[in-house]
Coordinates of C-alpha atoms and ligand atoms in Angstrom, one line a residue:
X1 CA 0.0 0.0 0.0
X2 CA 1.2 3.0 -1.0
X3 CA 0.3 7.2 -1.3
X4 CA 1.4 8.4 -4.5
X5 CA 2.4 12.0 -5.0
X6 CA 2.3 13.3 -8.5
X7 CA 2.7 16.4 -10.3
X8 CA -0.3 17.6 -12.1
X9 CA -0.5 20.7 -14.0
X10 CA -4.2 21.5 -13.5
X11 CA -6.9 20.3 -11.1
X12 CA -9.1 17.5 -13.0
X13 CA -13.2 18.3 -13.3
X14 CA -14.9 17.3 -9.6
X15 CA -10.8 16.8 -8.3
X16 CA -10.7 18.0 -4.5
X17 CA -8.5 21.4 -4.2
X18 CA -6.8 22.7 -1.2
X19 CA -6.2 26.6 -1.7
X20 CA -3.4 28.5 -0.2
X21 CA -4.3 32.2 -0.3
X22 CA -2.1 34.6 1.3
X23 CA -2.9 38.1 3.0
X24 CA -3.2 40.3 0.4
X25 CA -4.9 37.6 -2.2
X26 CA -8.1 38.2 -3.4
X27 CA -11.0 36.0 -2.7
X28 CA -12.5 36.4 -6.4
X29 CA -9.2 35.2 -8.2
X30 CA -10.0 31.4 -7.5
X31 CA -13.0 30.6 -9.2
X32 CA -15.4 30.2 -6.2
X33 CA -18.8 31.3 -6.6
X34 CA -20.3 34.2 -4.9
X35 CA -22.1 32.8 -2.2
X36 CA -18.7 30.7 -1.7
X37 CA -17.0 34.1 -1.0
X38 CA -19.4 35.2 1.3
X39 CA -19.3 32.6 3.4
X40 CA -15.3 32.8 2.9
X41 CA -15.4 36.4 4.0
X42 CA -17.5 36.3 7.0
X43 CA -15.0 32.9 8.5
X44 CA -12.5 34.9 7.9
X45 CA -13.6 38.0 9.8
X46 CA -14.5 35.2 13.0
X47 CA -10.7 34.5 12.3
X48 CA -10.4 31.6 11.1
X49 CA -8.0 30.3 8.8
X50 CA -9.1 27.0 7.5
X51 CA -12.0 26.4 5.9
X52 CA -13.7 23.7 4.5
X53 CA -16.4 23.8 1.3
X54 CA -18.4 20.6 0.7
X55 CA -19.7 21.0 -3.0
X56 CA -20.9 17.4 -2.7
X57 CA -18.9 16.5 -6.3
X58 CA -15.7 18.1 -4.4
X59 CA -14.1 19.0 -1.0
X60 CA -12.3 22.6 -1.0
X61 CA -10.0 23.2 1.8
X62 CA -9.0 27.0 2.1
X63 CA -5.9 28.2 4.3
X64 CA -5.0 31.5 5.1
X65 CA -1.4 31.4 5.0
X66 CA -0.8 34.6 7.7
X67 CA -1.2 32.0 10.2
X68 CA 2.0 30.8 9.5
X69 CA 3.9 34.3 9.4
X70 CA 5.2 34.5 12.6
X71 CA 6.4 31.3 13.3
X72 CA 10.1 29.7 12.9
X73 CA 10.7 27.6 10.0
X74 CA 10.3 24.3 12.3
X75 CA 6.8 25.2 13.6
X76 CA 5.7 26.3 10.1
X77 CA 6.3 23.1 8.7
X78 CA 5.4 20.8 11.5
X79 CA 1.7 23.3 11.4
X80 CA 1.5 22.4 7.5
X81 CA 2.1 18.1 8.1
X82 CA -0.6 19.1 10.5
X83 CA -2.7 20.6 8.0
X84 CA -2.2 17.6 5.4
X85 CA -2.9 15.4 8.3
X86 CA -6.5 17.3 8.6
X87 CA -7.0 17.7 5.0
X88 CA -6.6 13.6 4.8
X89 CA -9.2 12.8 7.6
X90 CA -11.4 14.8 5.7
X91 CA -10.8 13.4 2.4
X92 CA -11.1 9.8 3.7
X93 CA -14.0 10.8 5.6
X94 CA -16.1 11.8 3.0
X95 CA -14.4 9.2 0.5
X96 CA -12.9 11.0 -1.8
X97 CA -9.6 9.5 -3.9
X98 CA -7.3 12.5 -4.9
X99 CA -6.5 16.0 -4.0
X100 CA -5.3 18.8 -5.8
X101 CA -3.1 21.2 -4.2
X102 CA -2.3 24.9 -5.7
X103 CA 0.5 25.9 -3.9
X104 CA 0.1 29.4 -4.8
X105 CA 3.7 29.7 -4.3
X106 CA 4.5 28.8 -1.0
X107 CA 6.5 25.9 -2.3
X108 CA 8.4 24.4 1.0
X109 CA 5.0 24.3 3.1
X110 CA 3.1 22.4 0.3
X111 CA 5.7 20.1 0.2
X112 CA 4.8 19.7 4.1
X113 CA 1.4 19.6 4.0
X114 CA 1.8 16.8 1.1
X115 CA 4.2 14.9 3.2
X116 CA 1.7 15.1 6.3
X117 CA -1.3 14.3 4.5
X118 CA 1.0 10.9 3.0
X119 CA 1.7 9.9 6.7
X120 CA -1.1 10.4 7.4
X121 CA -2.8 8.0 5.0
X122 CA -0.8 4.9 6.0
X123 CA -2.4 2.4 7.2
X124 CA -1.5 -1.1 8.1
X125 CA -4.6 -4.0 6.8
X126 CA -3.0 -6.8 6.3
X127 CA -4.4 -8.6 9.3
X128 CA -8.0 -7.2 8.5
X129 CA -10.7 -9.0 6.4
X130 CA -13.0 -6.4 5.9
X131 CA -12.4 -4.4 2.8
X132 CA -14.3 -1.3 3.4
X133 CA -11.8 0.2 5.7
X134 CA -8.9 1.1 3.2
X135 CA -8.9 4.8 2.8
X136 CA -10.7 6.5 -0.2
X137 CA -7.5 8.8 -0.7
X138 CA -4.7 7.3 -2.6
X139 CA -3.2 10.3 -5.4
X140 CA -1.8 13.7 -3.7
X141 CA -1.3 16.0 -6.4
X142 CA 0.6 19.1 -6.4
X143 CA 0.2 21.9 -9.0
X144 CA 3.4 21.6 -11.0
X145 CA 6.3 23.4 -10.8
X146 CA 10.0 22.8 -11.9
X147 CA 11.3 24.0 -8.8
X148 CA 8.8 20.8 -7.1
X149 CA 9.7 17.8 -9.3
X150 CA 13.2 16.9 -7.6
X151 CA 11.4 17.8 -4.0
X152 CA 8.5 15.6 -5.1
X153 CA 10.1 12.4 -5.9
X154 CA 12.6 12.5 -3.1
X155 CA 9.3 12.9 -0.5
X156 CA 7.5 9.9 -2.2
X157 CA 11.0 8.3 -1.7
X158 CA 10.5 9.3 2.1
X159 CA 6.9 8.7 2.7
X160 CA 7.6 4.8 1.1
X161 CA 10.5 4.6 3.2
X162 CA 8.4 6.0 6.7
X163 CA 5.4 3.3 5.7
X164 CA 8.0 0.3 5.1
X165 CA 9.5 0.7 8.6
X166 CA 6.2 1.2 10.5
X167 CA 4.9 -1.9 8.5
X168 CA 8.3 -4.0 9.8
X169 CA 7.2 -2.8 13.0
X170 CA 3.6 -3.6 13.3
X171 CA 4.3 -6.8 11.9
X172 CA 4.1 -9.2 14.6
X173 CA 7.0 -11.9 15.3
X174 CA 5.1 -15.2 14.3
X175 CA 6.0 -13.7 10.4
X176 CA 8.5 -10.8 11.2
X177 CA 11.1 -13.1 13.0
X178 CA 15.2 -12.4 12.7
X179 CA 15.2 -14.5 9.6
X180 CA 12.4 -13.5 7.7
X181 CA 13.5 -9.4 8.9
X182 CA 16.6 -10.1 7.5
X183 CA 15.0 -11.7 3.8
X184 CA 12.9 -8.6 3.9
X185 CA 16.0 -5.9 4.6
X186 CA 17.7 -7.7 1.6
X187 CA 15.2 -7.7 -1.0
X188 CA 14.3 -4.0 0.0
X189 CA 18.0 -3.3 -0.2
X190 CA 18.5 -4.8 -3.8
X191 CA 15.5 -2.8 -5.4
X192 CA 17.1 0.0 -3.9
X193 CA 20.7 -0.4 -5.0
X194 CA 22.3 -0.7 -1.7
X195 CA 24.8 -3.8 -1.3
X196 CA 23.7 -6.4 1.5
X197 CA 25.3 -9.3 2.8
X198 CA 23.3 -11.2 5.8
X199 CA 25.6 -13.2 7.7
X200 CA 23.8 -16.5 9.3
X201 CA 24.1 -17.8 12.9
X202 CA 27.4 -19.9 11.6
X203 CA 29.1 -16.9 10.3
X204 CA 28.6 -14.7 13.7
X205 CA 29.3 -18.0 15.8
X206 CA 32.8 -17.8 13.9
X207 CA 33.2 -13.9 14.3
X208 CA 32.2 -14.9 18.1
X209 CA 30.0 -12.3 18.2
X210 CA 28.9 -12.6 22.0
X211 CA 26.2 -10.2 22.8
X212 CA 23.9 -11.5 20.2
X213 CA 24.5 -15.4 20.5
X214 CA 23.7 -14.7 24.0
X215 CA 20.2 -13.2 23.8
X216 CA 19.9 -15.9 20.7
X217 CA 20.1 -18.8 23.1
X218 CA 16.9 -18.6 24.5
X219 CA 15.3 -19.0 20.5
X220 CA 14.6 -21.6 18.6
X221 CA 15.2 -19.2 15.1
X222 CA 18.3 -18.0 14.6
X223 CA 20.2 -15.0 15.1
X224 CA 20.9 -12.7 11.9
X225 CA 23.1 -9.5 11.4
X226 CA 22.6 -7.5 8.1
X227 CA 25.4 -5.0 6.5
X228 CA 23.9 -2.8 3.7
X229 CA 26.3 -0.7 2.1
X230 CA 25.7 2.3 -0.1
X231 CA 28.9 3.7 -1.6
X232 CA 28.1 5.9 -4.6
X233 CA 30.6 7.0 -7.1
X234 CA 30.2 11.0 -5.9
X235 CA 30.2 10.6 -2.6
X236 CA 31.7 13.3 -0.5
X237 CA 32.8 11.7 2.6
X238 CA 35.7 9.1 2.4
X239 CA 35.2 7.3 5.4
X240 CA 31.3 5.9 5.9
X241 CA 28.6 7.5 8.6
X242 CA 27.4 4.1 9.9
X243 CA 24.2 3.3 11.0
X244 CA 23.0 0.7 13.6
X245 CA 19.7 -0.6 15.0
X246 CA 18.5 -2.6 17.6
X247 CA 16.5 -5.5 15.7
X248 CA 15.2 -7.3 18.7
X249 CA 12.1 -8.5 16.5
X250 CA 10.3 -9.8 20.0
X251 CA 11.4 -9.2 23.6
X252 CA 9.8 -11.3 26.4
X253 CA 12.9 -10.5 28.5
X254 CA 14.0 -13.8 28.6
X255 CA 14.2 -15.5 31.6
X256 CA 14.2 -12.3 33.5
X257 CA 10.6 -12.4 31.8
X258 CA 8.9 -8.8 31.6
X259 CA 7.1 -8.2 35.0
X260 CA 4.7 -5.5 34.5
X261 CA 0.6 -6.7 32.8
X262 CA 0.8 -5.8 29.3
X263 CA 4.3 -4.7 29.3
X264 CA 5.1 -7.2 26.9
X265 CA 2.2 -6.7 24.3
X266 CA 3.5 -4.5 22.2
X267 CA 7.1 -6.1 22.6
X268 CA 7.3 -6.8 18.4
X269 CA 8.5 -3.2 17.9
X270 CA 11.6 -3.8 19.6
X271 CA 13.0 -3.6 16.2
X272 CA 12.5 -0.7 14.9
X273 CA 15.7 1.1 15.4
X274 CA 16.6 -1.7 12.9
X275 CA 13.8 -0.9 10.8
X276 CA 14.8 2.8 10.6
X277 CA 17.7 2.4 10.0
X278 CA 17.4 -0.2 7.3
X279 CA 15.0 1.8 5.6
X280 CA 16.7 5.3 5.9
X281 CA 19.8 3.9 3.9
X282 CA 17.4 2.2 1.0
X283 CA 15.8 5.5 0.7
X284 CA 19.2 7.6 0.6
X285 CA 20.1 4.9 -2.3
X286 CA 17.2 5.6 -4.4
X287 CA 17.1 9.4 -3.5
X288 CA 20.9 8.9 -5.4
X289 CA 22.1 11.5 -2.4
X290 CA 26.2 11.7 -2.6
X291 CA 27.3 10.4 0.5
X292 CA 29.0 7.0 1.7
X293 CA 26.1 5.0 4.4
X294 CA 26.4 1.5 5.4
X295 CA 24.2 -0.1 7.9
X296 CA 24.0 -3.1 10.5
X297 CA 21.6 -4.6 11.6
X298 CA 21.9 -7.4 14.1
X299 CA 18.7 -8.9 15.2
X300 CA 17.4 -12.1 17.4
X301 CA 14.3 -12.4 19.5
X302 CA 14.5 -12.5 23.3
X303 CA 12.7 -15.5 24.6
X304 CA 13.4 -17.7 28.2
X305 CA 13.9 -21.1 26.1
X306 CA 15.5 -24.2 28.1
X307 CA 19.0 -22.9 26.6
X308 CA 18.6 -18.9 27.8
X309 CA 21.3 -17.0 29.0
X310 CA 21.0 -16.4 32.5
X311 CA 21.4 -13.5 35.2
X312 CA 24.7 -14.4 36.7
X313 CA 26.2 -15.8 33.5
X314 CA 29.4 -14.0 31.6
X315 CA 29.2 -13.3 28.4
X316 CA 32.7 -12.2 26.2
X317 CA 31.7 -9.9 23.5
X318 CA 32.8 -9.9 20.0
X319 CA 35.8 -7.5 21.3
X320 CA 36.5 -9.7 23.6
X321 CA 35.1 -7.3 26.9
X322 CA 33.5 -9.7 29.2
X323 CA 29.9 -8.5 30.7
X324 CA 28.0 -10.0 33.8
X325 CA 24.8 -10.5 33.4
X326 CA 22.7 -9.5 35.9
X327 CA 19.3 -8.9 33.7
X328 CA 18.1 -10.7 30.5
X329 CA 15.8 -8.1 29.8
X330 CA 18.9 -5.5 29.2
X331 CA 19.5 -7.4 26.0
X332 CA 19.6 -4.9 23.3
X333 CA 22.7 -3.3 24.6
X334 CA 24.2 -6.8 24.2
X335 CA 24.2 -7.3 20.6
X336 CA 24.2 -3.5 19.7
X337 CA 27.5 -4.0 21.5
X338 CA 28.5 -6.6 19.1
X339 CA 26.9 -4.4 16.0
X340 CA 29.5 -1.2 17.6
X341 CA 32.1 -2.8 17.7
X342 CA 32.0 -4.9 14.7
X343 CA 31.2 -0.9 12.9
X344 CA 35.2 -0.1 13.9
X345 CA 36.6 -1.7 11.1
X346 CA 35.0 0.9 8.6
X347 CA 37.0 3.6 10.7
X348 CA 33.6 5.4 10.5
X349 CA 33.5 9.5 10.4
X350 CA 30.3 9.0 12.5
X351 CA 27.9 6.3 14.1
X352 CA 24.7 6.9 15.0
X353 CA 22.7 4.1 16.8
X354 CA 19.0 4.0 16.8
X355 CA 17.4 1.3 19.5
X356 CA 14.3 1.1 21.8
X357 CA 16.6 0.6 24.9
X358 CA 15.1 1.8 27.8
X359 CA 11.9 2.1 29.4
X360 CA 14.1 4.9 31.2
X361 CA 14.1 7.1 28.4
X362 CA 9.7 6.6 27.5
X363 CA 9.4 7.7 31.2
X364 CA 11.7 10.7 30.7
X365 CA 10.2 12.0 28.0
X366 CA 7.8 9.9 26.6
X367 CA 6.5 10.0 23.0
X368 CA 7.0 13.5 22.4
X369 CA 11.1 13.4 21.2
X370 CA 13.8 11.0 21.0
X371 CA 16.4 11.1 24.0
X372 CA 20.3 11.2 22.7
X373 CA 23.6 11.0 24.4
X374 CA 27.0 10.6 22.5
X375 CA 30.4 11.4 21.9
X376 CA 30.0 13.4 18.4
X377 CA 31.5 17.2 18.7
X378 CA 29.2 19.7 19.1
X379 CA 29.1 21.0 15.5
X380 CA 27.2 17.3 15.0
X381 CA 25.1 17.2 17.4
X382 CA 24.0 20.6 16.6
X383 CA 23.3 19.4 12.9
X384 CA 21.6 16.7 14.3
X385 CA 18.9 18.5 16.5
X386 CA 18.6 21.0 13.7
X387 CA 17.4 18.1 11.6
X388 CA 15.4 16.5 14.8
X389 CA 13.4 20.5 14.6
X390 CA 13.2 20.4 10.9
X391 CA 11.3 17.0 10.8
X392 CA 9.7 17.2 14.2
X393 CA 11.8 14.4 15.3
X394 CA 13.3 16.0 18.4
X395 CA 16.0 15.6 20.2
X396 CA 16.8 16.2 24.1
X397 CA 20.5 15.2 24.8
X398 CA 20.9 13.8 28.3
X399 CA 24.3 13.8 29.9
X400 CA 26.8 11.6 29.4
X401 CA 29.1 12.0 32.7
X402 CA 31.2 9.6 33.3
X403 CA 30.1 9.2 36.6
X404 CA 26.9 7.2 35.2
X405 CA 29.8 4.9 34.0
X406 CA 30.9 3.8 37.5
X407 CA 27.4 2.5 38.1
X408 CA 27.7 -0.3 35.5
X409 CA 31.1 -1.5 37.3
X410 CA 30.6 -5.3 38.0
X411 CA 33.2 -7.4 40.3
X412 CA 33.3 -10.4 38.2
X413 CA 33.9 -9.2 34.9
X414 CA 34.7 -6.0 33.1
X415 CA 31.4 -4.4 33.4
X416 CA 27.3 -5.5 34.0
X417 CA 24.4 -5.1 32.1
X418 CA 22.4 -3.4 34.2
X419 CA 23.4 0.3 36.4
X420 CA 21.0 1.1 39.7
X421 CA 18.3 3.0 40.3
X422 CA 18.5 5.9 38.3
X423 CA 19.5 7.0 35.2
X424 CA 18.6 3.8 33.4
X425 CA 19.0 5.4 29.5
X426 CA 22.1 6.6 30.6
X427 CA 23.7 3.7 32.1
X428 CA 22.5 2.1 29.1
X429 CA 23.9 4.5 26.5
X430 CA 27.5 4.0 28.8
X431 CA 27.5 0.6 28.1
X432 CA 26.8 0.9 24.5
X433 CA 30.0 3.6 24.6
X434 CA 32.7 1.2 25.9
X435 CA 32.5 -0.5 22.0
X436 CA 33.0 2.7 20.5
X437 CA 36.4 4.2 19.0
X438 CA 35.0 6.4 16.7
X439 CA 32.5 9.6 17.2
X440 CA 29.4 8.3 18.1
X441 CA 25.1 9.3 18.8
X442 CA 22.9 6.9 20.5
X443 CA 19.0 7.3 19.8
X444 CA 16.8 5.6 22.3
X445 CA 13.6 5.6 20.7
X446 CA 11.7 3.6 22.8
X447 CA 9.4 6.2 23.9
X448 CA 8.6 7.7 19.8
X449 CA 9.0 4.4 18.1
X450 CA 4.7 2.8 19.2
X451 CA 2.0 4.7 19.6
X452 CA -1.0 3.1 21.3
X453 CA -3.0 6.1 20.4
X454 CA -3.3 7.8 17.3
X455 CA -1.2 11.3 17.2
X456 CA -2.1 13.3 13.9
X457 CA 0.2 11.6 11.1
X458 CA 2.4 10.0 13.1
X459 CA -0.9 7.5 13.3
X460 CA -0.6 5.0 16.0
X461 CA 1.4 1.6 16.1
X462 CA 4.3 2.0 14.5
X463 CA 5.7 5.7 13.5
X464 CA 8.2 4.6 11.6
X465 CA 10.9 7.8 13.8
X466 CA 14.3 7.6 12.7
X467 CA 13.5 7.2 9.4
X468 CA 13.1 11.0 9.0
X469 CA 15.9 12.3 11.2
X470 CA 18.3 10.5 9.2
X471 CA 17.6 11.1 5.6
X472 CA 17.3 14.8 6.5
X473 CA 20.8 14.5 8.4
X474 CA 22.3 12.7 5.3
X475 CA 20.7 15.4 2.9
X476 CA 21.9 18.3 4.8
X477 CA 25.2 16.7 5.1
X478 CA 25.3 16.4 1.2
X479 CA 24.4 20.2 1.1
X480 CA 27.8 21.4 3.0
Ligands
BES501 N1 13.0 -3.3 24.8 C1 13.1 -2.8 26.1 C2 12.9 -1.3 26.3 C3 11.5 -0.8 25.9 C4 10.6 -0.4 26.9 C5 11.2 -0.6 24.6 C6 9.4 0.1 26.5 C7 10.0 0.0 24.2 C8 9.1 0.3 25.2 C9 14.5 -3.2 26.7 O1 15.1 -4.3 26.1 C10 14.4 -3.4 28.1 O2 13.7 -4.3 28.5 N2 15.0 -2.5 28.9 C11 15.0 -2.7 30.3 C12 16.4 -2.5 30.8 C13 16.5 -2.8 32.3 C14 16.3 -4.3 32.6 C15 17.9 -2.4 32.8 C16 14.1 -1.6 30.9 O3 14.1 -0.4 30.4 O4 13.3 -1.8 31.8
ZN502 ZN1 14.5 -6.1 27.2
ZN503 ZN1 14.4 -4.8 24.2

């Protein structure tokens, strides 16, 4: 299922329109009749600035764009993905299939209000036998303009890539396990031109990659890890930004087995850091953007079979650090461990890791932003948050003192899994930071990554957060 967004040079007969009319516009340049200005004119003295006209054939959506005048870039866009996300409600609503948008110029927020309304259109069926509730609205069409028609394609490119990780996530284990996530990264990776080589449980048993054979043991399926690799010809950078996500594609908590009622119900997303990150690169391969990306992937479920790793056990990582275990349920910092360190050997200019860690960080700050912690210099993580604005992915940075690092000290061996009390992203994100060499951004997403209740076109399930961030990191980073 998909949203397409096309160019169109004129709205077809009985086509919905969406009118952006600015302050000194007049109403009688657009065609409506006069009883449709009248009723324009007295909304707009109440002060409203969106209005809707049901001509029975048509919807038309007016916007008066001097709402948007005194805003910063980031709210203005964020207000116009709001706007596409009403728009499509209505749309669907009243069944209608396509839209036509006259941009009347403002060519960045109809590019926002497109991209919202697409978001907003996903939905996820599969599961469902009744027919009737697929949405009416499937073409988004924007008046054309030669400025638009690189813009246009690279957001279709986007929305695909935002509804392909949401999908992974709501997919539940019994057919999204580590295997089959892996099958599915590849083929998505080969339409998109990115090289990608899975290695199987034998080959990571030989690399003696630690962290994930551990939370693997409990399983019955096997453990996968997945290296995409997109190095075009132009690129700019020599040495690769990697990306890694947690691909956890079910977490019970293994034999430390999730306490809390329902805590474990929505458990299947606890790969979409994988997801995002997966899809991010495919969609900066087909967007042809100059810059050197290569992912990983390593993914397992978490489960308390007869063979489970235990709390109490040691585990020697793939760099050969030994970790006490002293919770099975902290298990995605053990095989993003593995991914980290495995990443040195590309002698990356920058990592970024995107994982739902920690409860810890949903309780911070719940669905609202992403929490981030890292070692990249400031200049990064200031292009990072800029892009976190820009998208409405946003960032808070916690701290990263090292004094959270004392509190994952073990006795036995050279660190544990778990820290105390407080500070549980934190301790988690210290872990993770003892396998890096290299500048590094963790992204707990756990809070952003499932919604259990619908939030404008961010829908509910699965967002698909990540996917977003990056691409507009990776474009911006193409710009410089
Ligand atoms: N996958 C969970 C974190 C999570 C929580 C993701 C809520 C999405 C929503 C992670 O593996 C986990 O269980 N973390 C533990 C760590 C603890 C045992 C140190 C947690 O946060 O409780
Ligand atoms: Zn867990
Ligand atoms: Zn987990």
């Amino acid at each position: 299922m998909s949203t397409q967004l096309l160019s169109q040079a004129k709205p077809k007969a009985n086509q919905s329109e969406l009118y952006l009319i600015g302050k000194k516009e007049k109403l009688t340049n657009f065609g409506f009749s006069k009883t449709e200005i009248n009723y324009l004119q007295k909304r707009q003295k109440e002060g409203d600035k969106y209005i809707l006209l049901n001509r029975f054939t048509q919807l038309i959506f007016v916007q008066f764009t001097e709402e948007w005048a005194n805003k910063s870039v980031a709210e203005q866009l964020e207000t116009c993905r709001g706007l596409g996300h009403k728009i499509c409600v209505a749309l669907n609503t009243h069944k209608y299939d396509s839209i036509f948008i006259n941009h009347g110029n403002h060519l960045t927020e109809t590019l926002a209000i497109a991209e919202g309304m697409a978001l907003s259109n996903y939905q996820f069926l599969k599961y469902k036998s009744d027919v009737k509730l697929s949405n009416s609205l499937n073409q988004i069409c924007v008046e054309t303009e030669t400025n638009l028609n690189k813009e246009l394609a690279e957001l279709q490119i986007l929305v695909d890539a935002v509804y392909k990780a949401r999908t992974w996530v709501n997919e539940p284990q019994s057919y999204l396990d580590a295997v089959s996530f892996a099958k599915e990264i590849k083929s998505l990776a080969i339409s998109s031109g990115v090289k990608c080589e899975t290695l199987t449980k034998k080959q990571i048993e030989a690399l003696k990659m630690g962290g994930l054979l551990a939370v693997n043991l409990g399983s019955k399926t096997a453990p996968t890890f997945s290296i995409l690799e997109y190095k075009p010809k132009n690129a700019k950078n020599k040495k690769p930004l990697v990306l890694v996500g947690k691909g956890v594609v079910y977490d019970t908590g293994g034999l430390s087995l999730k306490p809390t009622a329902n805590s474990m119900d929505t458990m299947k997303c606890d790969m979409a850091g994988g997801a995002a990150v997966a899809s991010a690169i495919c969609a900066i391969a087909k967007m042809n953007l100059p810059y050197y990306v290569i992912a990983l992937v390593p993914a397992t479920d978490n489960r308390p079979g007869e063979n489970a790793y235990t709390p109490g056990d040691v585990i020697k990582m793939f760099d050969g650090q030994t970790v006490e275990v002293l919770n099975t349920d902290a298990e995605g910092r053990m095989l993003l461990a593995d991914a980290l360190a495995y990443a040195k050997k590309y002698e990356p200019s920058l990592v970024l890791d995107f994982a739902t860690l920690t409860g810890a960080a949903a309780s911070a700050i719940g669905s609202f932003g992403t929490v981030c912690m890292g070692t990249a210099d400031e200049a990064t993580k200031n292009q990072l948050k800029i892009a976190g604005n820009l998208v409405h992915e946003r960032l808070v940075e916690f701290p990263f003192w090292d004094d959270y690092a004392a509190l994952i000290k073990s006795d036995l061996a050279d660190m544990k899994n778990i820290g105390g009390p407080v500070g549980g992203a934190i301790t988690a994100g210290k872990f993770l930071e003892k396998y890096t060499n290299y500048p590094w951004m963790h992204f707990d997403i756990a809070g952003p990554a499932y919604l259990n209740s619908p939030d404008k076109y961010r829908g509910k399930h699965g967002t698909g957060v990540g996917v977003r961030l990056i691409v507009e990191f990776v474009q911006e980073l193409c710009k410089a």
